[in-house]
PDB file of C-alpha atoms in Angstrom:
ATOM      1  CA  MET V   1       0.000   0.000   0.000  1.00  0.00           C
ATOM      2  CA  ASP V   2       1.329   3.409  -0.987  1.00  0.00           C
ATOM      3  CA  LEU V   3       0.866   5.706   2.010  1.00  0.00           C
ATOM      4  CA  GLN V   4       1.455   8.777  -0.160  1.00  0.00           C
ATOM      5  CA  LEU V   5       4.128  10.125   2.187  1.00  0.00           C
ATOM      6  CA  LYS V   6       6.832  10.781  -0.387  1.00  0.00           C
ATOM      7  CA  GLY V   7       7.549  14.500  -0.370  1.00  0.00           C
ATOM      8  CA  LYS V   8       5.845  15.060   2.979  1.00  0.00           C
ATOM      9  CA  SER V   9       7.717  16.517   5.937  1.00  0.00           C
ATOM     10  CA  ALA V  10       7.351  15.466   9.553  1.00  0.00           C
ATOM     11  CA  LEU V  11       8.377  16.592  13.022  1.00  0.00           C
ATOM     12  CA  VAL V  12       8.540  13.850  15.647  1.00  0.00           C
ATOM     13  CA  PHE V  13       9.045  14.860  19.259  1.00  0.00           C
ATOM     14  CA  GLY V  14      10.716  12.311  21.512  1.00  0.00           C
ATOM     15  CA  GLY V  15      12.162  10.768  18.372  1.00  0.00           C
ATOM     16  CA  SER V  16      15.476   9.483  19.685  1.00  0.00           C
ATOM     17  CA  ARG V  17      14.145   6.400  21.456  1.00  0.00           C
ATOM     18  CA  GLY V  18      11.172   4.135  22.018  1.00  0.00           C
ATOM     19  CA  LEU V  19       7.908   4.848  20.247  1.00  0.00           C
ATOM     20  CA  GLY V  20       9.067   8.173  18.839  1.00  0.00           C
ATOM     21  CA  ARG V  21      12.085   6.613  17.181  1.00  0.00           C
ATOM     22  CA  ALA V  22       9.932   3.830  15.753  1.00  0.00           C
ATOM     23  CA  ILE V  23       7.488   6.370  14.298  1.00  0.00           C
ATOM     24  CA  ALA V  24      10.317   8.377  12.771  1.00  0.00           C
ATOM     25  CA  ALA V  25      11.830   5.247  11.223  1.00  0.00           C
ATOM     26  CA  GLU V  26       8.502   4.233   9.697  1.00  0.00           C
ATOM     27  CA  LEU V  27       7.849   7.677   8.233  1.00  0.00           C
ATOM     28  CA  ILE V  28      11.361   7.761   6.778  1.00  0.00           C
ATOM     29  CA  ALA V  29      10.846   4.312   5.242  1.00  0.00           C
ATOM     30  CA  GLU V  30       7.714   5.653   3.550  1.00  0.00           C
ATOM     31  CA  GLY V  31       9.629   8.545   2.013  1.00  0.00           C
ATOM     32  CA  ALA V  32       8.970  11.427   4.412  1.00  0.00           C
ATOM     33  CA  ASP V  33      11.569  14.052   5.301  1.00  0.00           C
ATOM     34  CA  VAL V  34      11.772  13.831   9.101  1.00  0.00           C
ATOM     35  CA  VAL V  35      13.118  15.921  11.965  1.00  0.00           C
ATOM     36  CA  ILE V  36      13.426  14.239  15.361  1.00  0.00           C
ATOM     37  CA  VAL V  37      13.635  16.149  18.636  1.00  0.00           C
ATOM     38  CA  ALA V  38      14.847  15.000  22.057  1.00  0.00           C
ATOM     39  CA  ARG V  39      16.759  16.393  25.031  1.00  0.00           C
ATOM     40  CA  ASP V  40      20.073  14.565  24.728  1.00  0.00           C
ATOM     41  CA  ALA V  41      22.018  16.303  21.946  1.00  0.00           C
ATOM     42  CA  ASP V  42      24.550  13.494  21.513  1.00  0.00           C
ATOM     43  CA  ARG V  43      21.856  10.845  21.323  1.00  0.00           C
ATOM     44  CA  VAL V  44      19.773  12.895  18.888  1.00  0.00           C
ATOM     45  CA  ALA V  45      22.758  13.337  16.585  1.00  0.00           C
ATOM     46  CA  ARG V  46      23.593   9.636  16.716  1.00  0.00           C
ATOM     47  CA  VAL V  47      20.032   8.452  16.086  1.00  0.00           C
ATOM     48  CA  ALA V  48      19.474  10.990  13.311  1.00  0.00           C
ATOM     49  CA  ALA V  49      22.595   9.675  11.578  1.00  0.00           C
ATOM     50  CA  GLU V  50      21.404   6.084  12.009  1.00  0.00           C
ATOM     51  CA  LEU V  51      17.929   6.816  10.651  1.00  0.00           C
ATOM     52  CA  GLY V  52      18.995   9.219   7.932  1.00  0.00           C
ATOM     53  CA  CYS V  53      17.025  12.234   9.124  1.00  0.00           C
ATOM     54  CA  HIS V  54      17.492  15.618  10.777  1.00  0.00           C
ATOM     55  CA  GLY V  55      17.945  16.007  14.532  1.00  0.00           C
ATOM     56  CA  LEU V  56      17.337  18.830  16.992  1.00  0.00           C
ATOM     57  CA  ALA V  57      18.025  18.924  20.717  1.00  0.00           C
ATOM     58  CA  GLY V  58      15.526  20.602  23.023  1.00  0.00           C
ATOM     59  CA  ASP V  59      13.770  20.278  26.358  1.00  0.00           C
ATOM     60  CA  LEU V  60       9.969  20.432  26.246  1.00  0.00           C
ATOM     61  CA  SER V  61       9.806  21.106  29.978  1.00  0.00           C
ATOM     62  CA  GLN V  62      10.948  24.664  29.230  1.00  0.00           C
ATOM     63  CA  PRO V  63       8.261  27.290  28.491  1.00  0.00           C
ATOM     64  CA  GLY V  64       8.069  28.143  24.811  1.00  0.00           C
ATOM     65  CA  ALA V  65      10.104  25.122  23.738  1.00  0.00           C
ATOM     66  CA  GLY V  66       7.293  23.632  21.657  1.00  0.00           C
ATOM     67  CA  ARG V  67       7.042  26.744  19.512  1.00  0.00           C
ATOM     68  CA  ALA V  68      10.802  27.318  19.276  1.00  0.00           C
ATOM     69  CA  LEU V  69      11.541  23.731  18.271  1.00  0.00           C
ATOM     70  CA  THR V  70       8.755  23.674  15.691  1.00  0.00           C
ATOM     71  CA  GLU V  71      10.133  26.857  14.150  1.00  0.00           C
ATOM     72  CA  ALA V  72      13.641  25.368  14.206  1.00  0.00           C
ATOM     73  CA  ALA V  73      12.355  22.239  12.469  1.00  0.00           C
ATOM     74  CA  ALA V  74      10.694  24.391   9.817  1.00  0.00           C
ATOM     75  CA  ALA V  75      14.019  26.106   9.179  1.00  0.00           C
ATOM     76  CA  VAL V  76      15.686  22.728   8.671  1.00  0.00           C
ATOM     77  CA  LEU V  77      12.903  21.365   6.459  1.00  0.00           C
ATOM     78  CA  GLY V  78      12.446  24.547   4.460  1.00  0.00           C
ATOM     79  CA  ARG V  79       8.796  24.799   5.515  1.00  0.00           C
ATOM     80  CA  MET V  80       6.495  23.968   8.406  1.00  0.00           C
ATOM     81  CA  PRO V  81       6.022  20.210   8.844  1.00  0.00           C
ATOM     82  CA  ASP V  82       3.062  18.575   7.119  1.00  0.00           C
ATOM     83  CA  ILE V  83       2.962  15.969   9.884  1.00  0.00           C
ATOM     84  CA  LEU V  84       3.334  16.763  13.571  1.00  0.00           C
ATOM     85  CA  VAL V  85       3.796  14.037  16.179  1.00  0.00           C
ATOM     86  CA  THR V  86       3.574  15.268  19.761  1.00  0.00           C
ATOM     87  CA  ASN V  87       5.221  12.780  22.070  1.00  0.00           C
ATOM     88  CA  THR V  88       7.003  13.110  25.391  1.00  0.00           C
ATOM     89  CA  GLY V  89       8.515  10.713  27.863  1.00  0.00           C
ATOM     90  CA  GLY V  90       6.476   9.700  30.854  1.00  0.00           C
ATOM     91  CA  PRO V  91       6.361  12.099  33.803  1.00  0.00           C
ATOM     92  CA  PRO V  92       7.533  11.057  37.280  1.00  0.00           C
ATOM     93  CA  THR V  93       5.649   8.166  38.827  1.00  0.00           C
ATOM     94  CA  GLY V  94       3.927   8.363  42.198  1.00  0.00           C
ATOM     95  CA  SER V  95       0.620   8.559  44.023  1.00  0.00           C
ATOM     96  CA  PHE V  96      -1.386  11.744  44.436  1.00  0.00           C
ATOM     97  CA  ALA V  97      -0.237  12.146  48.043  1.00  0.00           C
ATOM     98  CA  GLU V  98       3.448  12.067  47.143  1.00  0.00           C
ATOM     99  CA  THR V  99       3.235  14.248  44.024  1.00  0.00           C
ATOM    100  CA  SER V 100       4.096  17.898  44.576  1.00  0.00           C
ATOM    101  CA  VAL V 101       2.502  20.856  42.821  1.00  0.00           C
ATOM    102  CA  GLU V 102       5.882  21.525  41.219  1.00  0.00           C
ATOM    103  CA  LYS V 103       5.820  18.073  39.602  1.00  0.00           C
ATOM    104  CA  TRP V 104       2.305  18.746  38.318  1.00  0.00           C
ATOM    105  CA  GLN V 105       3.432  22.063  36.852  1.00  0.00           C
ATOM    106  CA  SER V 106       6.442  20.484  35.165  1.00  0.00           C
ATOM    107  CA  GLY V 107       4.289  17.684  33.769  1.00  0.00           C
ATOM    108  CA  PHE V 108       1.698  20.153  32.479  1.00  0.00           C
ATOM    109  CA  GLN V 109       4.394  22.083  30.649  1.00  0.00           C
ATOM    110  CA  SER V 110       6.091  19.072  29.069  1.00  0.00           C
ATOM    111  CA  LEU V 111       2.979  17.013  28.270  1.00  0.00           C
ATOM    112  CA  TRP V 112       0.342  19.651  27.601  1.00  0.00           C
ATOM    113  CA  LEU V 113       1.608  23.133  26.894  1.00  0.00           C
ATOM    114  CA  SER V 114       4.449  21.950  24.687  1.00  0.00           C
ATOM    115  CA  ALA V 115       1.919  20.139  22.491  1.00  0.00           C
ATOM    116  CA  VAL V 116      -0.367  23.177  22.349  1.00  0.00           C
ATOM    117  CA  ASP V 117       2.606  25.422  21.527  1.00  0.00           C
ATOM    118  CA  SER V 118       3.792  23.192  18.716  1.00  0.00           C
ATOM    119  CA  ILE V 119       0.336  22.680  17.224  1.00  0.00           C
ATOM    120  CA  GLN V 120      -0.422  26.396  17.259  1.00  0.00           C
ATOM    121  CA  THR V 121       2.867  27.038  15.465  1.00  0.00           C
ATOM    122  CA  ALA V 122       2.397  24.427  12.728  1.00  0.00           C
ATOM    123  CA  LEU V 123      -1.355  24.777  12.191  1.00  0.00           C
ATOM    124  CA  PRO V 124      -1.507  27.984  10.087  1.00  0.00           C
ATOM    125  CA  ALA V 125       0.704  26.465   7.376  1.00  0.00           C
ATOM    126  CA  MET V 126      -1.343  23.259   7.379  1.00  0.00           C
ATOM    127  CA  LYS V 127      -4.512  25.305   6.904  1.00  0.00           C
ATOM    128  CA  ALA V 128      -2.968  27.367   4.130  1.00  0.00           C
ATOM    129  CA  GLN V 129      -2.023  24.275   2.119  1.00  0.00           C
ATOM    130  CA  GLY V 130      -5.237  22.394   2.903  1.00  0.00           C
ATOM    131  CA  TRP V 131      -3.437  19.339   4.301  1.00  0.00           C
ATOM    132  CA  GLY V 132      -2.014  18.316   7.637  1.00  0.00           C
ATOM    133  CA  ARG V 133      -1.717  15.480  10.104  1.00  0.00           C
ATOM    134  CA  ILE V 134      -1.455  15.885  13.875  1.00  0.00           C
ATOM    135  CA  LEU V 135      -0.816  12.818  16.009  1.00  0.00           C
ATOM    136  CA  ALA V 136      -0.761  12.971  19.801  1.00  0.00           C
ATOM    137  CA  VAL V 137       0.934  10.019  21.472  1.00  0.00           C
ATOM    138  CA  THR V 138      -0.739   9.538  24.844  1.00  0.00           C
ATOM    139  CA  SER V 139      -1.298   6.241  26.693  1.00  0.00           C
ATOM    140  CA  VAL V 140      -3.972   3.684  27.517  1.00  0.00           C
ATOM    141  CA  ALA V 141      -3.835   5.356  30.942  1.00  0.00           C
ATOM    142  CA  ALA V 142      -5.787   8.199  29.329  1.00  0.00           C
ATOM    143  CA  LYS V 143      -8.814   5.879  29.259  1.00  0.00           C
ATOM    144  CA  GLU V 144      -7.999   3.427  32.043  1.00  0.00           C
ATOM    145  CA  PRO V 145      -5.881   5.096  34.764  1.00  0.00           C
ATOM    146  CA  GLN V 146      -2.990   3.032  36.070  1.00  0.00           C
ATOM    147  CA  PRO V 147      -1.839   2.911  39.720  1.00  0.00           C
ATOM    148  CA  GLY V 148       1.161   5.085  40.556  1.00  0.00           C
ATOM    149  CA  LEU V 149       0.921   7.216  37.408  1.00  0.00           C
ATOM    150  CA  VAL V 150      -1.243  10.058  38.677  1.00  0.00           C
ATOM    151  CA  ILE V 151       0.326  12.822  36.556  1.00  0.00           C
ATOM    152  CA  SER V 152       0.224  10.768  33.377  1.00  0.00           C
ATOM    153  CA  ASN V 153      -3.325   9.588  34.096  1.00  0.00           C
ATOM    154  CA  GLY V 154      -4.623  13.105  34.580  1.00  0.00           C
ATOM    155  CA  LEU V 155      -2.832  15.002  31.848  1.00  0.00           C
ATOM    156  CA  ARG V 156      -2.975  12.423  29.079  1.00  0.00           C
ATOM    157  CA  ALA V 157      -6.738  12.066  29.522  1.00  0.00           C
ATOM    158  CA  GLY V 158      -7.035  15.809  28.994  1.00  0.00           C
ATOM    159  CA  LEU V 159      -5.180  15.510  25.696  1.00  0.00           C
ATOM    160  CA  LEU V 160      -7.997  13.338  24.357  1.00  0.00           C
ATOM    161  CA  GLY V 161     -10.423  16.210  24.842  1.00  0.00           C
ATOM    162  CA  LEU V 162      -8.057  18.547  23.035  1.00  0.00           C
ATOM    163  CA  VAL V 163      -7.651  16.111  20.138  1.00  0.00           C
ATOM    164  CA  ASN V 164     -11.391  15.674  19.629  1.00  0.00           C
ATOM    165  CA  THR V 165     -12.130  19.388  19.916  1.00  0.00           C
ATOM    166  CA  LEU V 166      -9.361  20.425  17.536  1.00  0.00           C
ATOM    167  CA  ALA V 167     -10.285  17.707  15.040  1.00  0.00           C
ATOM    168  CA  ARG V 168     -13.775  19.177  14.685  1.00  0.00           C
ATOM    169  CA  GLU V 169     -12.386  22.669  14.182  1.00  0.00           C
ATOM    170  CA  VAL V 170      -9.920  21.822  11.407  1.00  0.00           C
ATOM    171  CA  ALA V 171     -11.531  18.901   9.557  1.00  0.00           C
ATOM    172  CA  LYS V 172     -12.807  21.272   6.855  1.00  0.00           C
ATOM    173  CA  ASP V 173      -9.211  22.378   6.246  1.00  0.00           C
ATOM    174  CA  GLY V 174      -8.010  18.916   5.235  1.00  0.00           C
ATOM    175  CA  ILE V 175      -6.305  18.370   8.585  1.00  0.00           C
ATOM    176  CA  THR V 176      -6.789  15.281  10.719  1.00  0.00           C
ATOM    177  CA  VAL V 177      -6.058  15.094  14.439  1.00  0.00           C
ATOM    178  CA  ASN V 178      -5.851  11.767  16.241  1.00  0.00           C
ATOM    179  CA  ALA V 179      -4.505  10.309  19.470  1.00  0.00           C
ATOM    180  CA  LEU V 180      -2.585   7.063  19.697  1.00  0.00           C
ATOM    181  CA  LEU V 181      -2.772   5.153  22.960  1.00  0.00           C
ATOM    182  CA  PRO V 182       0.114   2.732  23.404  1.00  0.00           C
ATOM    183  CA  GLY V 183      -0.351  -0.095  25.834  1.00  0.00           C
ATOM    184  CA  TYR V 184       2.486  -2.032  27.389  1.00  0.00           C
ATOM    185  CA  THR V 185       5.182  -1.872  24.719  1.00  0.00           C
ATOM    186  CA  ASN V 186       8.770  -3.062  24.813  1.00  0.00           C
ATOM    187  CA  THR V 187      10.475   0.306  25.429  1.00  0.00           C
ATOM    188  CA  ASP V 188      12.985   1.771  27.861  1.00  0.00           C
ATOM    189  CA  ARG V 189      10.091   3.393  29.751  1.00  0.00           C
ATOM    190  CA  MET V 190       8.531  -0.002  30.458  1.00  0.00           C
ATOM    191  CA  ALA V 191      11.880  -1.385  31.562  1.00  0.00           C
ATOM    192  CA  GLU V 192      12.230   1.527  33.995  1.00  0.00           C
ATOM    193  CA  LEU V 193       8.839   0.592  35.458  1.00  0.00           C
ATOM    194  CA  GLY V 194       9.872  -3.060  35.789  1.00  0.00           C
ATOM    195  CA  VAL V 195       7.429  -4.217  33.122  1.00  0.00           C
ATOM    196  CA  ASP V 196       8.342  -7.125  30.845  1.00  0.00           C
ATOM    197  CA  ASN V 197       6.728 -10.129  29.169  1.00  0.00           C
ATOM    198  CA  ALA V 198       7.127 -12.253  32.270  1.00  0.00           C
ATOM    199  CA  THR V 199       5.323  -9.816  34.566  1.00  0.00           C
ATOM    200  CA  MET V 200       2.721  -8.334  32.223  1.00  0.00           C
ATOM    201  CA  GLY V 201       2.346 -10.767  29.329  1.00  0.00           C
ATOM    202  CA  PRO V 202      -0.179 -13.041  31.090  1.00  0.00           C
ATOM    203  CA  LYS V 203      -2.443 -10.024  31.768  1.00  0.00           C
ATOM    204  CA  ILE V 204      -2.578  -8.951  28.117  1.00  0.00           C
ATOM    205  CA  PRO V 205      -4.968 -10.851  25.814  1.00  0.00           C
ATOM    206  CA  ALA V 206      -2.256 -10.995  23.133  1.00  0.00           C
ATOM    207  CA  GLY V 207       0.019 -12.616  25.725  1.00  0.00           C
ATOM    208  CA  ARG V 208       2.964 -10.267  25.255  1.00  0.00           C
ATOM    209  CA  LEU V 209       4.197  -6.687  25.196  1.00  0.00           C
ATOM    210  CA  GLY V 210       3.849  -4.824  21.945  1.00  0.00           C
ATOM    211  CA  ASP V 211       6.702  -4.045  19.600  1.00  0.00           C
ATOM    212  CA  PRO V 212       7.352  -0.352  18.850  1.00  0.00           C
ATOM    213  CA  ALA V 213       7.208  -1.147  15.120  1.00  0.00           C
ATOM    214  CA  GLU V 214       3.611  -2.329  15.507  1.00  0.00           C
ATOM    215  CA  PHE V 215       2.670   0.992  17.054  1.00  0.00           C
ATOM    216  CA  ALA V 216       4.591   2.929  14.418  1.00  0.00           C
ATOM    217  CA  ALA V 217       2.743   1.166  11.604  1.00  0.00           C
ATOM    218  CA  LEU V 218      -0.539   2.688  12.790  1.00  0.00           C
ATOM    219  CA  ALA V 219       1.063   6.089  13.246  1.00  0.00           C
ATOM    220  CA  ALA V 220       2.359   6.073   9.676  1.00  0.00           C
ATOM    221  CA  PHE V 221      -1.057   5.112   8.330  1.00  0.00           C
ATOM    222  CA  LEU V 222      -2.809   7.878  10.266  1.00  0.00           C
ATOM    223  CA  ALA V 223      -0.181  10.324   9.005  1.00  0.00           C
ATOM    224  CA  SER V 224      -0.818   9.297   5.431  1.00  0.00           C
ATOM    225  CA  GLY V 225      -3.110  10.374   2.644  1.00  0.00           C
ATOM    226  CA  ARG V 226      -4.933   7.060   3.039  1.00  0.00           C
ATOM    227  CA  ALA V 227      -6.348   8.122   6.410  1.00  0.00           C
ATOM    228  CA  SER V 228      -7.987  11.360   5.272  1.00  0.00           C
ATOM    229  CA  TYR V 229     -11.414  10.455   6.743  1.00  0.00           C
ATOM    230  CA  ILE V 230     -10.176   9.360  10.173  1.00  0.00           C
ATOM    231  CA  THR V 231     -10.060  12.208  12.678  1.00  0.00           C
ATOM    232  CA  GLY V 232     -10.870  12.966  16.295  1.00  0.00           C
ATOM    233  CA  GLN V 233     -10.156   9.388  17.317  1.00  0.00           C
ATOM    234  CA  ALA V 234      -8.252   7.868  20.226  1.00  0.00           C
ATOM    235  CA  ILE V 235      -6.933   4.509  19.062  1.00  0.00           C
ATOM    236  CA  ALA V 236      -5.351   2.014  21.432  1.00  0.00           C
ATOM    237  CA  VAL V 237      -2.498  -0.244  20.348  1.00  0.00           C
ATOM    238  CA  ASP V 238      -2.465  -2.517  23.366  1.00  0.00           C
ATOM    239  CA  GLY V 239      -2.924  -6.168  22.445  1.00  0.00           C
ATOM    240  CA  GLY V 240      -6.546  -6.058  23.621  1.00  0.00           C
ATOM    241  CA  LEU V 241      -5.779  -4.810  27.138  1.00  0.00           C
ATOM    242  CA  LEU V 242      -8.373  -2.027  27.389  1.00  0.00           C
ATOM    243  CA  GLN V 243     -11.842  -3.240  28.312  1.00  0.00           C
ATOM    244  CA  SER V 244     -13.650  -0.003  27.484  1.00  0.00           C
ATOM    245  CA  ILE V 245     -16.021   0.170  24.527  1.00  0.00           C
TER     246      ILE V 245
END
């Protein structure tokens, strides 16, 4: 299937590892010109060289970083990205009682405001050309909160409301906006949480953790010209874990 991504440009936040890297690799394989962004400058440079794309270093926990990095990506690409993937690493774990206001504020900046900043920066060009794709990587925790992830549970759920609202506003402009909800996937983040096939596999209907490439395949499709009538959706890639309808 031709995903019609040749000649398209993309900006992938959190693109140096895990799901972000997998998405970037898939878009590149389909012919897109990609910029990845992550905090570690050395890692970004190394991964960009490995993937054959552009790399930018930046910290989304800093106010205004979403806008600044989107503008920097546009300078590298020669235009604003056609495809925008908002994606950040998981915020600190913990219960409500042990989570400070400062941690909430930091999480809100990195998870929420950075996405809003970036979208607001890229959106006018998407509208002007009558084509755009916005993908927000969230988590199954947005629909089914997980113990010990209070910041992620709260903020990622809010992103689903933003996605649906924005999708309705820009559908007439040829722009789609969707959320992707990864379940337990074999990434560094899961390893940090002590999650692996042995501990979680039996609880997942598919019997195993997902592979980042499986998640990236959906992302590439939603970013493509083939998915022009899919918008405002929150789609889980979780091996059947979510029980919601």
